[in-house]
PDB file of C-alpha atoms in Angstrom:
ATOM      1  CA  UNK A   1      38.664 -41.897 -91.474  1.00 46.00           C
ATOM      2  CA  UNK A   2      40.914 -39.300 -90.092  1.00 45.00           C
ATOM      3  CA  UNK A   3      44.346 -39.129 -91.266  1.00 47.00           C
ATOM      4  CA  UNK A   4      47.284 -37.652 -88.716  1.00 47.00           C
ATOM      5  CA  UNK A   5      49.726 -36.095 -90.637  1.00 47.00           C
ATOM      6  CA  UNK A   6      53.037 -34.926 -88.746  1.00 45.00           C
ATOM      7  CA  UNK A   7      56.881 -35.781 -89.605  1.00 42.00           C
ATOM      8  CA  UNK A   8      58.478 -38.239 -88.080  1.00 46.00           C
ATOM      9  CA  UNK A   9      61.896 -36.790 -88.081  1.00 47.00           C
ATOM     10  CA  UNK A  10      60.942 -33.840 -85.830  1.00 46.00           C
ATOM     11  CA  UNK A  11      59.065 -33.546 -82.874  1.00 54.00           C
ATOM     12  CA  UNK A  12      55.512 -32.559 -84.173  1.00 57.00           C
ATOM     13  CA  UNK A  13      54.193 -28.980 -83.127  1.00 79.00           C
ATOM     14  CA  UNK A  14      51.693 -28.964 -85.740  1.00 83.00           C
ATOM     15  CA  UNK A  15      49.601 -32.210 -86.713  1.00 90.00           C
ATOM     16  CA  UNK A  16      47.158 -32.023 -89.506  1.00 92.00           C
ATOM     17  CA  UNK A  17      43.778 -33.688 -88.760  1.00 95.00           C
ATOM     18  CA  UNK A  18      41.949 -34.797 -91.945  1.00 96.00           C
ATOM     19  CA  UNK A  19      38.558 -36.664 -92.644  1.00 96.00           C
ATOM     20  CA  UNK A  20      34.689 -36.104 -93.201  1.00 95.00           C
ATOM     21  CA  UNK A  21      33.435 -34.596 -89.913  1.00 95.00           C
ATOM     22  CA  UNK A  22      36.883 -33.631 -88.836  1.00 96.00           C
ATOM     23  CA  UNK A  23      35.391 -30.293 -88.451  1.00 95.00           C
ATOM     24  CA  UNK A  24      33.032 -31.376 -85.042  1.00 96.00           C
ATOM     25  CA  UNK A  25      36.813 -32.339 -83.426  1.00 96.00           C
ATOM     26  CA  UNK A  26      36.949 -28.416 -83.250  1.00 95.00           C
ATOM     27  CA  UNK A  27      35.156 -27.739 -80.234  1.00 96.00           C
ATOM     28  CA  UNK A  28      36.526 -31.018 -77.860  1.00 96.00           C
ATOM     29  CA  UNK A  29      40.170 -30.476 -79.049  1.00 96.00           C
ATOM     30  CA  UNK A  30      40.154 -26.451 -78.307  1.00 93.00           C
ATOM     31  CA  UNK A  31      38.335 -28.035 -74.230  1.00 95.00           C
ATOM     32  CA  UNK A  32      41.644 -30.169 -74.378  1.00 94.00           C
ATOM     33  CA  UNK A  33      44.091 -26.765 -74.952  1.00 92.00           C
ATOM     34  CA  UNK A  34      45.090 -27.068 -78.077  1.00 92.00           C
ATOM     35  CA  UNK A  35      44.383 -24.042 -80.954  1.00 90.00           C
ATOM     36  CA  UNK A  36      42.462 -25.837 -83.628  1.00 91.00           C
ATOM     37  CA  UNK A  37      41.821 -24.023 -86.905  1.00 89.00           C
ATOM     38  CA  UNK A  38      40.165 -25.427 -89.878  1.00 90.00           C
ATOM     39  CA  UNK A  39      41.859 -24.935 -93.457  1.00 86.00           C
ATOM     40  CA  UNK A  40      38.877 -26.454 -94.901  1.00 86.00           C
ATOM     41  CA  UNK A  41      35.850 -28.100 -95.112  1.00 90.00           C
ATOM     42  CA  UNK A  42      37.810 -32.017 -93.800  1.00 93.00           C
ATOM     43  CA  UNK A  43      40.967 -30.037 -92.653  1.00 92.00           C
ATOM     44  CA  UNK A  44      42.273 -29.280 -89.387  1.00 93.00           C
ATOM     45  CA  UNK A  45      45.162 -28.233 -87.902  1.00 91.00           C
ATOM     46  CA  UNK A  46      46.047 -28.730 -84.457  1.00 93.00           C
ATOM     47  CA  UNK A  47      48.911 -26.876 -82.420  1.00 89.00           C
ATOM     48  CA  UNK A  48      49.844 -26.392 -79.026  1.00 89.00           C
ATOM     49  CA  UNK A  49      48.323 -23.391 -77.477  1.00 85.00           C
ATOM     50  CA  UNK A  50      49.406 -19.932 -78.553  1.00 81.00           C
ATOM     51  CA  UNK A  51      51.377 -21.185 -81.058  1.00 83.00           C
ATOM     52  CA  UNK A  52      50.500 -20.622 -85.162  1.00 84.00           C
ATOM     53  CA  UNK A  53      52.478 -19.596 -88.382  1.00 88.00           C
ATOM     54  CA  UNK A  54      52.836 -16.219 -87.027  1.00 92.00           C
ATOM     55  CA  UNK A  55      54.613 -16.529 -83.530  1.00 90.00           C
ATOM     56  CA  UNK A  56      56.821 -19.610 -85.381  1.00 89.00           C
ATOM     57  CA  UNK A  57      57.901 -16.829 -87.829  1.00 94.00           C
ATOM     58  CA  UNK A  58      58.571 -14.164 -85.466  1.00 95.00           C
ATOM     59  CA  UNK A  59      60.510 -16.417 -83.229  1.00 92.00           C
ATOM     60  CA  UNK A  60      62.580 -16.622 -86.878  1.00 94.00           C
ATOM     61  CA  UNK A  61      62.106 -12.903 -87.768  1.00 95.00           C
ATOM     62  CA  UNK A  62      63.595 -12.061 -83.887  1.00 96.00           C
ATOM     63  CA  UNK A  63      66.430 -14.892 -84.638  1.00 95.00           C
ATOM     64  CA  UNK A  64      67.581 -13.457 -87.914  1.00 96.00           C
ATOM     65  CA  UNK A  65      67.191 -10.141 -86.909  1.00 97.00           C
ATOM     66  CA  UNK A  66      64.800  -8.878 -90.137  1.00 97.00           C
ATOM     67  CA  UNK A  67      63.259  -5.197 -89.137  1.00 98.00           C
ATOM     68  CA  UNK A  68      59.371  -5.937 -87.972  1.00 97.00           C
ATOM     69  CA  UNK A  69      58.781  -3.772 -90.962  1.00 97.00           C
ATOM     70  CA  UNK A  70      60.285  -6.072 -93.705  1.00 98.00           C
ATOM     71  CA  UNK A  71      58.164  -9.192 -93.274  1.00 97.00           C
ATOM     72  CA  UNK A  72      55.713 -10.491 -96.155  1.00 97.00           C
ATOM     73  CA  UNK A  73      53.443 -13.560 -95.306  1.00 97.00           C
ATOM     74  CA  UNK A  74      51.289 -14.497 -98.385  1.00 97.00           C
ATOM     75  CA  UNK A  75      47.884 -17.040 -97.503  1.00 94.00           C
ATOM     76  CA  UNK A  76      44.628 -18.952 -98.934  1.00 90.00           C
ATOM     77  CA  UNK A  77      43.163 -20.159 -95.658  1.00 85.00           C
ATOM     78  CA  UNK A  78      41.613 -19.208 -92.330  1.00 82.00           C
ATOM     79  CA  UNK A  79      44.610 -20.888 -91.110  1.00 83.00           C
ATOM     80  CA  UNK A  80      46.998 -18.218 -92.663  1.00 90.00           C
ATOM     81  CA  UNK A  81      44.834 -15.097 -90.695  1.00 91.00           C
ATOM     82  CA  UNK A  82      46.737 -14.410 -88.014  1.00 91.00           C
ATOM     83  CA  UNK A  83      50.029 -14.880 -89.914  1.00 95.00           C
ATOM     84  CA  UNK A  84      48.902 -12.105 -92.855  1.00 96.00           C
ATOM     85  CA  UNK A  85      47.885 -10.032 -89.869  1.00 96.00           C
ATOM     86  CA  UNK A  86      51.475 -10.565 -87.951  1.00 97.00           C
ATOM     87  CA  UNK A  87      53.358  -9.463 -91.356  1.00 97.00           C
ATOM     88  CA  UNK A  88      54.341  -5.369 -92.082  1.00 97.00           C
ATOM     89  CA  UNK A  89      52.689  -6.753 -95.930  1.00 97.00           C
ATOM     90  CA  UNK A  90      50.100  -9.647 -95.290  1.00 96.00           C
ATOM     91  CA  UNK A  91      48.623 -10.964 -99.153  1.00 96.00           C
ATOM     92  CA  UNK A  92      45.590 -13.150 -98.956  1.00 92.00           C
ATOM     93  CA  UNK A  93      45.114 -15.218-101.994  1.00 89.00           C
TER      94      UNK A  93
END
């Protein structure tokens, strides 16, 4: 059974899909316009178009005002790519 995960004390721009087969939702969910990247084998996660860890911490980088060449992002899943790619330092774990 697939689980939505999402808090319900703020509006939900990232929901977590998990479940056996999850991974098959890829394909229909992306036709919808959503980005859907698995983090593993029964885990998906599901945000609005164009939006992932990286552009949520630039908007946050830009706000704060932290030089482009100060940021760090550290990751252990495909859903952590484009974020270690975004960062001046990106560690993959």
């Amino acid at each position: 059974m697939l689980q939505p995960c999402a808090s319900r004390d703020v509006p939900a721009s990232r929901v977590i899909l998990r479940g056996a087969g999850v991974l098959d939702l890829i394909g229909p969910l992306r036709a919808l316009g959503v980005t859907a990247t698995p983090a593993g084998p029964d885990w998906l996660d599901v945000t609005p178009r164009d939006v992932s860890k990286a552009t949520a911490l630039e908007r946050i980088r830009e706000r704060i005002g932290v030089d482009p060449g100060w940021t760090l992002a550290v990751g252990d899943g495909v859903n952590d790519l484009e974020m270690i790619a975004w960062a001046a330092r990106g560690v993959a774990t």
